[in-house]
Amino acid sequence: MAILANLLIIGLTLSALRNLLQSWRDVRKFPKSLPWAGRRKELFSRARACIREYFAGTESLKAGYDQVISKAHPSLMALDSQFFYAVQQKGFRPQAMIPPEHLGWFVEQPESIVAARGAQVGRFALPYLVPTLNFHHDMYMAETLRKELTRNLPKVQPDVFHDMRESVEATLGTDYDSWKEMPLFDTMSVVVFKSISRVLLGQPLCHNNQFLESLGAYAKSLGFAAVIVGQLTPQVLKPVLGYALAIPIFVTQRMAFRYLVPEIKHRMATYKRKKAEPGFSEEEPKDMLMWSVMAAVNRQDPKADRPEAIAERILFFMLGAIHTSIITISNTLLDILSSPEYNEHCSRLREEVATAFPGPQDWEDHSCMGKLVRTDSAIRESSRMNPVLTRTVLREVVGPNGLHLPDGPHLPKGTWVGVSVVGVHHDERFYTNPEHYEPFRFVDTEGPKIPQEAEDKTVDRQESPTATSKYRKFQGLSTVSDSFLGFGYGRHSCPGRWLAASQLKLLLAFVVMHYDFKPLESRPKNIVFGDSIVPPQSASVELKRRRVT
């Protein structure tokens, strides 16, 4: 036992020393000609600038964007925030921010030059926290989410709405007379968690409280550790802290596996039997879990179709879907409730909801969702004001000759490159009065100046043309562009954004229509936690059930 402990200590020490040496080399190779945001003329300027990032929030990102990109328009700005804050792969290494002018060029670079994989796994320290997760299998899972789930949204809408309504009423209550104070973030966590489980996992798992508790514990442990280790810990300390925090993640994962893996095995056996026996007939569940099982079996890859491998991928996808949706709906409600024009905004939203869903059965009709353009705009505007992440489109330069930028500078292999979401989303060139929340910005005005050629190539074109098709095509919540980065940009943009948009619109419409809220005197300030921007969990709202005629 002592020998194993000593070997472990030696291994961690060597790993830390290797990471420290590599980080030092990366800093030495980084172009000195690029301007640095948040750095001052002082002794140990880089280290001190990084320490300040713990308390700077988004100030350095915004200041760097405004001073270096919006006005001076150089090719890049460099954020020396990697010594402590937002260390995403190899500690002490700077990170380059690219302006929106070059974003289209950047995302078109081949994977052999700039790759998303290293940035994605390194940003959340997944090799340390979930070492068994196979990152080579997630592409087919992403395609399953993008195609099958998006295509089947109309079919699952009735079940999704039923579970969402049940969750909302059980959590927010049905008292028409008494005001009730509730913590907003925790309340939305319960509602989103239960409603999104229906479309991703289906029955019986979505109604298994023991499984949902274990799933929630897994999401919290991995989400917290991913930020702490992936974005707040120097690379030299990642092995020690990462493997330590991997223990509770592993325990909660195995608790979820007790329910998830048997269900996957059952579905795999049924699907394989259906393929082998033409006469066998059994209706397949319409949920992400079933479509993932089918995709894994059809790949005929022994590693990909292991039940445990499928379970790991499903849990990881759920983590992103749940956290993003909770943050977004909480921010949207806080923005609406703290707006000086709250009563007017709420009236316009309710007018739209009443028109979109004239009868109780219409809530189950997915075609009615296209009429929720004000609801869609309110959520999109909140995502603009309060993005989930401070920066996005993170890539790692992997080409042996590095990356030559359009204006001349050269980035060596190993450099991380991204774009400042908070900078772009508050750029006056794209948005008039960007610091003000205007829920109907994308309906009442022309919105951001998005050229037609910048339209997201992956936007869903299966919807039939209607009076609102122009809105959905260019400015809808699920549409990404070089001026709206809420779901990323390019071929690696969020594959589940159509699901997220549908769920968020349905939830906001139902809550606004069926509940009265007391307006907030001021907007509670969000908290920057690593690369994430989250609403304060202490924020509370007062509400009561509303009588709808």
Coordinates of C-alpha atoms in Angstrom, one line a residue:
M1 CA 0.0 0.0 0.0
A2 CA 2.8 2.4 0.9
I3 CA 4.6 1.6 -2.4
L4 CA 1.4 2.4 -4.4
A5 CA 1.0 5.7 -2.5
N6 CA 4.6 6.7 -3.2
L7 CA 4.2 5.8 -6.9
L8 CA 1.1 7.9 -7.0
I9 CA 2.8 10.9 -5.5
I10 CA 5.8 10.5 -7.9
G11 CA 3.4 10.3 -10.8
L12 CA 1.5 13.4 -9.9
T13 CA 4.7 15.3 -9.2
L14 CA 6.2 14.4 -12.6
S15 CA 2.9 15.3 -14.3
A16 CA 2.8 18.7 -12.6
L17 CA 6.5 19.4 -13.5
R18 CA 5.8 18.4 -17.1
N19 CA 2.8 20.7 -17.3
L20 CA 4.7 23.6 -15.7
L21 CA 7.6 23.2 -18.2
Q22 CA 5.2 23.1 -21.1
S23 CA 3.3 26.1 -19.9
W24 CA 6.5 28.1 -19.6
R25 CA 7.4 27.2 -23.2
D26 CA 3.9 28.2 -24.4
V27 CA 4.2 31.6 -22.8
R28 CA 7.7 32.1 -24.3
K29 CA 6.4 31.3 -27.8
F30 CA 3.4 33.6 -27.7
P31 CA 3.7 36.7 -29.9
K32 CA 4.9 39.7 -27.9
S33 CA 3.5 42.1 -30.4
L34 CA -0.1 41.5 -29.5
P35 CA -1.6 43.9 -26.9
W36 CA -2.6 42.5 -23.6
A37 CA -5.8 43.3 -21.9
G38 CA -5.7 43.9 -18.1
R39 CA -1.9 44.1 -18.0
R40 CA -0.2 47.1 -16.4
K41 CA 3.4 48.4 -16.4
E42 CA 4.5 46.9 -13.1
L43 CA 6.8 44.2 -11.6
F44 CA 5.6 40.7 -12.4
S45 CA 2.9 42.2 -14.6
R46 CA 1.6 39.0 -16.1
A47 CA 1.2 37.2 -12.7
R48 CA -0.4 40.2 -11.1
A49 CA -2.8 40.6 -14.0
C50 CA -3.8 37.0 -13.7
I51 CA -4.5 37.3 -10.0
R52 CA -6.7 40.4 -10.7
E53 CA -8.8 38.2 -13.0
Y54 CA -10.2 36.5 -9.9
F55 CA -12.0 39.7 -9.0
A56 CA -12.4 41.4 -12.4
G57 CA -15.5 39.5 -13.6
T58 CA -15.9 40.4 -17.3
E59 CA -14.2 43.8 -17.0
S60 CA -10.9 42.7 -18.7
L61 CA -12.8 41.0 -21.6
K62 CA -15.0 44.1 -22.2
A63 CA -12.2 46.6 -21.7
G64 CA -9.9 44.6 -24.0
Y65 CA -12.6 44.3 -26.6
D66 CA -13.5 48.0 -26.5
Q67 CA -10.0 49.4 -26.4
V68 CA -8.2 47.0 -28.6
I69 CA -10.7 45.6 -31.1
S70 CA -13.6 48.1 -31.4
K71 CA -11.4 51.2 -31.7
A72 CA -7.9 50.2 -32.8
H73 CA -9.1 47.1 -34.8
P74 CA -5.9 45.1 -34.6
S75 CA -6.0 41.4 -35.4
L76 CA -6.2 40.1 -31.9
M77 CA -6.1 40.9 -28.3
A78 CA -4.4 38.6 -25.8
L79 CA -5.9 37.9 -22.3
D80 CA -3.2 37.1 -19.8
S81 CA -5.8 35.4 -17.6
Q82 CA -4.3 31.9 -17.6
F83 CA -2.0 32.0 -14.6
F84 CA -4.9 31.4 -12.3
Y85 CA -8.2 32.4 -13.9
A86 CA -9.6 30.5 -16.8
V87 CA -6.6 28.1 -17.1
Q88 CA -8.0 25.7 -19.7
Q89 CA -5.3 23.4 -20.7
K90 CA -1.7 24.2 -19.9
G91 CA -1.2 26.6 -17.1
F92 CA 0.4 30.1 -17.3
R93 CA -0.4 30.2 -21.0
P94 CA -2.1 33.2 -22.6
Q95 CA -5.2 33.1 -24.7
A96 CA -5.8 35.0 -27.9
M97 CA -9.2 36.7 -28.6
I98 CA -10.2 37.1 -32.2
P99 CA -12.5 39.9 -33.4
P100 CA -15.8 39.3 -35.1
E101 CA -14.3 40.7 -38.4
H102 CA -12.2 37.5 -38.7
L103 CA -14.6 35.1 -37.1
G104 CA -16.0 33.8 -40.4
W105 CA -12.5 33.1 -41.6
F106 CA -11.5 31.5 -38.3
V107 CA -14.3 28.9 -38.1
E108 CA -13.7 27.9 -41.7
Q109 CA -10.1 26.8 -40.9
P110 CA -9.7 23.0 -41.2
E111 CA -9.5 20.8 -38.1
S112 CA -5.9 20.0 -39.0
I113 CA -5.0 23.7 -38.3
V114 CA -7.3 24.7 -35.4
A115 CA -9.3 22.0 -33.5
A116 CA -12.1 22.2 -31.0
R117 CA -11.5 18.9 -29.3
G118 CA -8.6 19.9 -27.1
A119 CA -10.2 23.2 -26.1
Q120 CA -13.5 21.5 -25.2
V121 CA -12.1 18.8 -23.0
G122 CA -9.4 21.0 -21.5
R123 CA -11.7 23.8 -20.7
F124 CA -13.6 21.5 -18.3
A125 CA -10.7 19.3 -17.2
L126 CA -12.5 16.2 -18.4
P127 CA -9.4 14.0 -18.7
Y128 CA -8.9 14.4 -15.0
L129 CA -12.5 14.4 -13.8
V130 CA -14.0 11.8 -16.2
P131 CA -11.0 9.8 -17.4
T132 CA -13.2 7.0 -18.8
L133 CA -15.1 9.3 -21.1
N134 CA -14.3 8.6 -24.7
F135 CA -14.2 11.9 -26.5
H136 CA -14.0 10.3 -30.0
H137 CA -17.6 9.0 -29.8
D138 CA -19.4 12.3 -29.1
M139 CA -19.5 13.5 -32.7
Y140 CA -22.1 10.9 -33.7
M141 CA -24.0 11.6 -30.5
A142 CA -24.0 15.3 -31.4
E143 CA -25.3 14.5 -34.9
T144 CA -28.0 12.4 -33.3
L145 CA -29.0 15.3 -31.1
R146 CA -28.9 17.7 -34.0
K147 CA -30.9 15.6 -36.5
E148 CA -33.1 13.1 -34.8
L149 CA -34.1 15.1 -31.8
T150 CA -34.7 18.3 -33.7
R151 CA -36.7 16.5 -36.4
N152 CA -38.9 14.8 -33.8
L153 CA -39.6 17.9 -31.6
P154 CA -43.2 18.1 -32.9
K155 CA -43.9 14.5 -32.0
V156 CA -42.6 14.8 -28.4
Q157 CA -44.3 18.2 -27.7
P158 CA -47.4 16.7 -26.0
D159 CA -45.4 14.6 -23.5
V160 CA -42.9 17.4 -23.0
F161 CA -45.7 20.0 -22.2
H162 CA -47.5 17.6 -19.9
D163 CA -44.4 17.0 -17.8
M164 CA -43.4 20.6 -17.9
R165 CA -46.8 21.8 -16.7
E166 CA -46.9 19.2 -14.0
S167 CA -43.4 20.3 -12.8
V168 CA -44.3 24.0 -12.9
E169 CA -47.5 23.6 -11.0
A170 CA -45.9 21.3 -8.4
T171 CA -43.0 23.7 -7.8
L172 CA -44.6 27.2 -8.2
G173 CA -47.9 26.2 -6.7
T174 CA -51.5 26.8 -7.7
D175 CA -52.6 29.3 -5.0
Y176 CA -54.5 32.2 -6.7
D177 CA -54.8 34.4 -3.6
S178 CA -51.5 34.4 -1.7
W179 CA -48.2 35.6 -2.8
K180 CA -45.3 33.2 -2.5
E181 CA -41.6 34.0 -2.2
M182 CA -39.3 31.5 -3.9
P183 CA -35.6 31.4 -4.8
L184 CA -35.6 31.8 -8.5
F185 CA -32.5 29.8 -9.5
D186 CA -33.3 26.8 -7.4
T187 CA -37.0 26.8 -8.5
M188 CA -36.0 26.9 -12.2
S189 CA -33.5 24.2 -11.5
V190 CA -36.3 21.8 -10.4
V191 CA -38.6 22.8 -13.2
V192 CA -36.0 22.5 -16.0
F193 CA -34.5 19.4 -14.7
K194 CA -37.7 17.4 -14.7
S195 CA -39.1 18.8 -18.0
I196 CA -35.9 18.2 -20.0
S197 CA -35.5 14.7 -18.7
R198 CA -38.6 13.7 -20.5
V199 CA -37.3 14.5 -24.0
L200 CA -33.8 13.3 -23.3
L201 CA -34.4 10.1 -21.3
G202 CA -38.1 9.3 -21.7
Q203 CA -40.0 6.9 -19.5
P204 CA -39.6 5.3 -17.1
L205 CA -36.4 7.1 -16.1
C206 CA -37.9 10.6 -16.3
H207 CA -40.3 9.7 -13.5
N208 CA -37.9 7.7 -11.4
N209 CA -37.1 10.1 -8.4
Q210 CA -34.2 8.0 -7.2
F211 CA -32.5 8.2 -10.6
L212 CA -33.3 11.9 -10.9
E213 CA -31.7 12.5 -7.5
S214 CA -28.5 10.7 -8.5
L215 CA -28.5 12.5 -11.9
G216 CA -28.8 15.8 -10.1
A217 CA -25.9 14.9 -7.8
Y218 CA -23.8 14.0 -10.7
A219 CA -24.6 17.2 -12.6
K220 CA -23.7 19.3 -9.6
S221 CA -20.5 17.5 -8.7
L222 CA -19.2 17.5 -12.3
G223 CA -20.3 21.1 -13.1
F224 CA -18.7 22.5 -10.0
A225 CA -15.4 20.5 -10.4
A226 CA -15.2 21.4 -14.1
V227 CA -15.1 25.1 -13.4
I228 CA -12.8 24.8 -10.4
V229 CA -10.3 22.5 -12.0
G230 CA -10.7 23.5 -15.6
Q231 CA -10.9 27.2 -15.3
L232 CA -9.7 28.3 -11.9
T233 CA -6.7 26.1 -11.2
P234 CA -3.2 26.5 -12.5
Q235 CA -2.2 23.6 -14.8
V236 CA 0.5 22.6 -12.4
L237 CA -2.1 21.7 -9.8
K238 CA -4.7 20.2 -12.1
P239 CA -3.6 16.5 -11.6
V240 CA -3.8 16.6 -7.9
L241 CA -7.1 18.5 -7.5
G242 CA -8.6 17.0 -10.6
Y243 CA -8.2 13.4 -9.6
A244 CA -9.3 14.2 -6.1
L245 CA -12.6 15.7 -7.3
A246 CA -13.0 12.9 -9.7
I247 CA -13.9 10.6 -6.8
P248 CA -17.3 12.1 -5.9
I249 CA -18.0 12.4 -9.6
F250 CA -17.3 8.7 -10.1
V251 CA -19.5 7.8 -7.1
T252 CA -22.5 9.8 -8.4
Q253 CA -22.0 8.5 -11.9
R254 CA -22.2 4.9 -10.7
M255 CA -25.3 5.7 -8.7
A256 CA -27.0 7.0 -12.0
F257 CA -25.6 4.0 -13.9
R258 CA -27.6 1.7 -11.6
Y259 CA -30.8 2.9 -13.3
L260 CA -29.5 4.1 -16.7
V261 CA -27.4 1.2 -17.8
P262 CA -30.1 -1.5 -17.4
E263 CA -32.5 0.6 -19.4
I264 CA -29.9 1.0 -22.2
K265 CA -29.3 -2.7 -22.3
H266 CA -33.0 -3.4 -22.5
R267 CA -33.4 -0.9 -25.4
M268 CA -30.4 -2.3 -27.2
A269 CA -31.6 -5.8 -27.0
T270 CA -35.1 -4.8 -28.3
Y271 CA -33.6 -2.8 -31.1
K272 CA -31.2 -5.6 -32.2
R273 CA -34.0 -8.1 -32.1
K274 CA -36.2 -5.8 -34.2
K275 CA -33.4 -5.6 -36.8
A276 CA -32.8 -9.4 -36.8
E277 CA -36.5 -10.4 -36.8
P278 CA -38.6 -8.6 -39.4
G279 CA -41.8 -10.0 -37.8
F280 CA -41.0 -8.5 -34.4
S281 CA -42.8 -5.3 -33.7
E282 CA -42.5 -3.0 -30.7
E283 CA -43.0 0.7 -30.7
E284 CA -39.7 2.5 -30.1
P285 CA -39.6 5.3 -27.5
K286 CA -39.2 8.8 -28.9
D287 CA -36.4 10.3 -26.9
M288 CA -32.7 11.1 -27.1
L289 CA -31.8 8.0 -25.2
M290 CA -33.4 5.7 -27.8
W291 CA -32.0 7.5 -30.8
S292 CA -28.5 7.4 -29.2
V293 CA -28.9 3.6 -28.7
M294 CA -29.9 3.2 -32.4
A295 CA -27.0 5.3 -33.6
A296 CA -24.5 3.4 -31.5
V297 CA -25.8 0.0 -32.6
N298 CA -25.8 1.0 -36.2
R299 CA -22.1 2.1 -36.0
Q300 CA -21.1 -1.5 -35.3
D301 CA -18.3 -0.2 -33.1
P302 CA -17.7 -2.5 -30.0
K303 CA -16.4 0.5 -28.0
A304 CA -19.1 2.9 -29.0
D305 CA -22.1 0.6 -28.4
R306 CA -21.1 -0.4 -24.8
P307 CA -24.0 0.5 -22.6
E308 CA -21.6 2.3 -20.2
A309 CA -20.2 4.3 -23.1
I310 CA -23.7 5.4 -24.1
A311 CA -24.6 6.2 -20.5
E312 CA -21.5 8.4 -20.1
R313 CA -22.3 10.4 -23.2
I314 CA -26.0 10.9 -22.3
L315 CA -25.1 12.1 -18.8
F316 CA -22.5 14.5 -20.2
F317 CA -25.0 15.9 -22.8
M318 CA -27.6 16.3 -20.1
L319 CA -25.2 18.3 -17.9
G320 CA -24.8 20.9 -20.6
A321 CA -28.4 21.0 -21.5
I322 CA -29.6 21.4 -17.9
H323 CA -27.2 24.0 -16.7
T324 CA -27.6 26.2 -19.9
S325 CA -31.4 26.1 -19.7
I326 CA -31.5 26.9 -16.0
I327 CA -29.2 29.9 -16.3
T328 CA -31.0 31.2 -19.4
I329 CA -34.6 31.0 -18.1
S330 CA -33.5 32.5 -14.7
N331 CA -31.7 35.4 -16.4
T332 CA -34.7 36.0 -18.7
L333 CA -37.2 36.3 -15.8
L334 CA -34.8 38.5 -13.8
D335 CA -34.4 40.8 -16.8
I336 CA -38.2 41.1 -17.4
L337 CA -39.1 41.5 -13.7
S338 CA -36.5 44.2 -13.2
S339 CA -37.3 46.2 -16.3
P340 CA -39.0 49.6 -15.7
E341 CA -41.5 48.7 -18.4
Y342 CA -42.3 45.3 -16.7
N343 CA -46.1 45.7 -16.9
E344 CA -46.0 46.7 -20.6
H345 CA -43.6 43.8 -21.5
C346 CA -45.7 41.3 -19.6
S347 CA -48.9 42.4 -21.3
R348 CA -47.4 42.1 -24.7
L349 CA -46.0 38.6 -23.9
R350 CA -49.4 37.5 -22.6
E351 CA -51.2 38.9 -25.6
E352 CA -48.9 36.8 -27.9
V353 CA -49.3 33.7 -25.8
A354 CA -53.1 33.9 -25.9
T355 CA -52.9 34.2 -29.6
A356 CA -50.5 31.4 -30.1
F357 CA -52.4 29.0 -27.7
P358 CA -56.1 29.9 -27.9
G359 CA -57.1 26.5 -26.4
P360 CA -55.6 24.1 -23.8
Q361 CA -54.9 21.5 -26.5
D362 CA -52.9 24.0 -28.6
W363 CA -50.0 23.9 -26.1
E364 CA -49.3 20.4 -27.4
D365 CA -49.1 21.6 -31.0
H366 CA -45.6 22.3 -32.0
S367 CA -46.6 24.4 -35.0
C368 CA -48.0 27.0 -32.6
M369 CA -44.5 27.7 -31.3
G370 CA -43.6 29.6 -34.4
K371 CA -46.0 32.4 -33.3
L372 CA -44.0 33.1 -30.1
V373 CA -41.7 35.7 -31.7
R374 CA -41.9 38.1 -28.8
T375 CA -41.2 35.3 -26.3
D376 CA -38.3 34.2 -28.5
S377 CA -36.9 37.7 -28.7
A378 CA -37.1 38.2 -24.9
I379 CA -35.0 35.1 -24.3
R380 CA -32.6 36.0 -27.1
E381 CA -32.1 39.5 -25.7
S382 CA -31.5 38.1 -22.3
S383 CA -28.9 35.7 -23.7
R384 CA -27.3 38.7 -25.4
M385 CA -27.2 40.7 -22.2
N386 CA -26.2 37.8 -20.0
P387 CA -24.5 35.0 -22.0
V388 CA -23.8 31.7 -20.3
L389 CA -20.1 31.9 -21.1
T390 CA -17.8 34.8 -21.2
R391 CA -16.0 33.5 -24.3
T392 CA -16.7 31.0 -27.0
V393 CA -15.6 29.3 -30.2
L394 CA -12.5 28.2 -28.4
R395 CA -10.0 26.4 -30.6
E396 CA -6.5 25.0 -30.1
V397 CA -3.9 25.7 -32.8
V398 CA -2.8 22.2 -33.7
G399 CA -1.1 22.7 -37.1
P400 CA 2.7 22.1 -36.9
N401 CA 3.3 25.5 -38.6
G402 CA 0.9 27.3 -36.3
L403 CA -1.8 29.7 -37.5
H404 CA -1.1 32.8 -39.7
L405 CA -3.7 35.5 -39.0
P406 CA -5.1 37.6 -41.8
D407 CA -3.3 40.7 -40.7
G408 CA 0.1 39.1 -40.4
P409 CA 0.7 37.9 -36.8
H410 CA 1.5 34.2 -36.3
L411 CA 0.3 32.0 -33.5
P412 CA 2.4 29.0 -32.6
K413 CA 1.1 25.5 -32.2
G414 CA -0.7 24.9 -28.9
T415 CA -2.2 28.5 -28.6
W416 CA -5.8 28.8 -27.6
V417 CA -7.9 31.1 -29.6
G418 CA -11.5 32.3 -28.9
V419 CA -13.9 35.2 -29.1
S420 CA -15.2 37.5 -26.3
V421 CA -18.9 36.9 -26.1
V422 CA -19.4 39.8 -23.7
G423 CA -17.5 42.1 -26.0
V424 CA -19.5 41.2 -29.1
H425 CA -22.8 41.2 -27.4
H426 CA -22.3 44.7 -26.1
D427 CA -20.8 46.1 -29.3
E428 CA -22.6 49.3 -30.4
R429 CA -21.8 48.5 -34.0
F430 CA -24.2 45.6 -33.7
Y431 CA -26.7 46.7 -31.1
T432 CA -28.2 50.1 -30.3
N433 CA -28.0 51.0 -26.6
P434 CA -26.4 47.6 -25.9
E435 CA -26.4 48.0 -22.1
H436 CA -30.2 48.3 -22.0
Y437 CA -32.5 45.2 -21.9
E438 CA -35.0 45.5 -24.7
P439 CA -37.0 42.3 -24.8
F440 CA -38.5 42.9 -28.2
R441 CA -35.3 44.2 -29.8
F442 CA -35.4 41.4 -32.5
V443 CA -39.1 42.0 -33.3
D444 CA -39.6 45.8 -33.1
T445 CA -36.4 46.7 -34.9
E446 CA -34.1 45.4 -37.5
G447 CA -32.0 43.9 -34.8
P448 CA -28.3 43.3 -35.2
K449 CA -26.7 44.1 -38.5
I450 CA -26.4 40.6 -39.8
P451 CA -25.6 40.3 -43.5
Q452 CA -27.5 37.6 -45.3
E453 CA -24.2 35.8 -46.1
A454 CA -23.5 35.5 -42.4
E455 CA -26.6 33.5 -41.8
D456 CA -26.0 30.3 -39.9
K457 CA -25.7 27.5 -42.4
T458 CA -27.1 24.9 -40.0
V459 CA -30.4 26.7 -39.3
D460 CA -33.4 24.4 -39.4
R461 CA -35.0 24.8 -42.8
Q462 CA -37.7 22.2 -42.3
E463 CA -40.3 24.7 -40.9
S464 CA -42.9 25.7 -43.4
P465 CA -42.8 29.4 -44.4
T466 CA -45.1 31.7 -42.4
A467 CA -45.4 35.3 -41.6
T468 CA -42.7 34.8 -38.9
S469 CA -40.2 32.9 -41.1
K470 CA -38.0 35.9 -41.8
Y471 CA -37.7 36.5 -38.0
R472 CA -36.8 32.9 -37.3
K473 CA -34.3 32.8 -40.2
F474 CA -32.2 35.8 -39.3
Q475 CA -32.9 36.6 -35.7
G476 CA -34.5 33.7 -33.9
L477 CA -33.1 32.4 -30.6
S478 CA -31.6 29.3 -32.2
T479 CA -29.9 31.3 -35.0
V480 CA -26.2 32.0 -34.6
S481 CA -24.2 34.7 -36.3
D482 CA -20.9 36.6 -35.9
S483 CA -22.8 39.1 -33.7
F484 CA -24.8 36.6 -31.6
L485 CA -22.8 33.9 -30.0
G486 CA -25.2 32.5 -27.4
F487 CA -24.9 29.0 -28.9
G488 CA -21.4 29.3 -30.4
Y489 CA -20.7 29.7 -34.1
G490 CA -19.8 27.6 -37.0
R491 CA -19.8 23.9 -37.4
H492 CA -19.2 23.3 -33.7
S493 CA -22.1 25.5 -32.5
C494 CA -24.5 23.8 -30.0
P495 CA -26.2 20.9 -31.7
G496 CA -29.1 21.0 -29.2
R497 CA -30.0 24.7 -29.6
W498 CA -33.3 23.9 -31.3
L499 CA -34.3 21.8 -28.3
A500 CA -33.2 24.4 -25.9
A501 CA -35.1 27.2 -27.8
S502 CA -38.3 25.1 -27.9
Q503 CA -38.1 24.2 -24.2
L504 CA -37.3 27.7 -23.1
K505 CA -40.0 29.4 -25.1
L506 CA -42.6 26.9 -23.9
L507 CA -41.6 27.3 -20.3
L508 CA -41.5 31.1 -20.4
A509 CA -44.8 31.3 -22.2
F510 CA -46.5 29.1 -19.7
V511 CA -45.1 30.8 -16.6
V512 CA -45.8 34.3 -17.8
M513 CA -49.4 33.4 -18.8
H514 CA -50.3 31.5 -15.7
Y515 CA -48.5 33.4 -12.9
D516 CA -48.3 36.9 -11.7
F517 CA -45.0 38.3 -10.4
K518 CA -44.1 41.3 -8.3
P519 CA -41.6 43.5 -10.2
L520 CA -38.1 43.8 -8.8
E521 CA -36.7 47.1 -7.8
S522 CA -33.3 46.4 -9.3
R523 CA -31.7 43.6 -11.4
P524 CA -29.6 41.3 -9.1
K525 CA -26.1 41.2 -10.3
N526 CA -24.9 38.0 -11.9
I527 CA -21.8 36.2 -10.7
V528 CA -18.8 35.3 -12.9
F529 CA -17.6 31.8 -11.9
G530 CA -14.7 30.7 -14.1
D531 CA -15.9 31.2 -17.7
S532 CA -19.5 31.0 -16.7
I533 CA -21.9 33.9 -15.9
V534 CA -24.6 32.7 -13.5
P535 CA -27.5 34.4 -11.8
P536 CA -27.2 34.9 -8.0
Q537 CA -28.8 31.9 -6.2
S538 CA -29.9 34.3 -3.5
A539 CA -32.3 36.2 -5.8
S540 CA -35.9 35.6 -4.9
V541 CA -39.2 36.4 -6.6
E542 CA -42.8 36.7 -5.3
L543 CA -45.5 35.1 -7.4
K544 CA -49.0 33.7 -7.3
R545 CA -51.2 31.7 -9.7
R546 CA -53.0 33.8 -12.3
R547 CA -56.6 33.2 -13.3
V548 CA -56.7 32.7 -17.1
T549 CA -60.0 33.1 -18.8

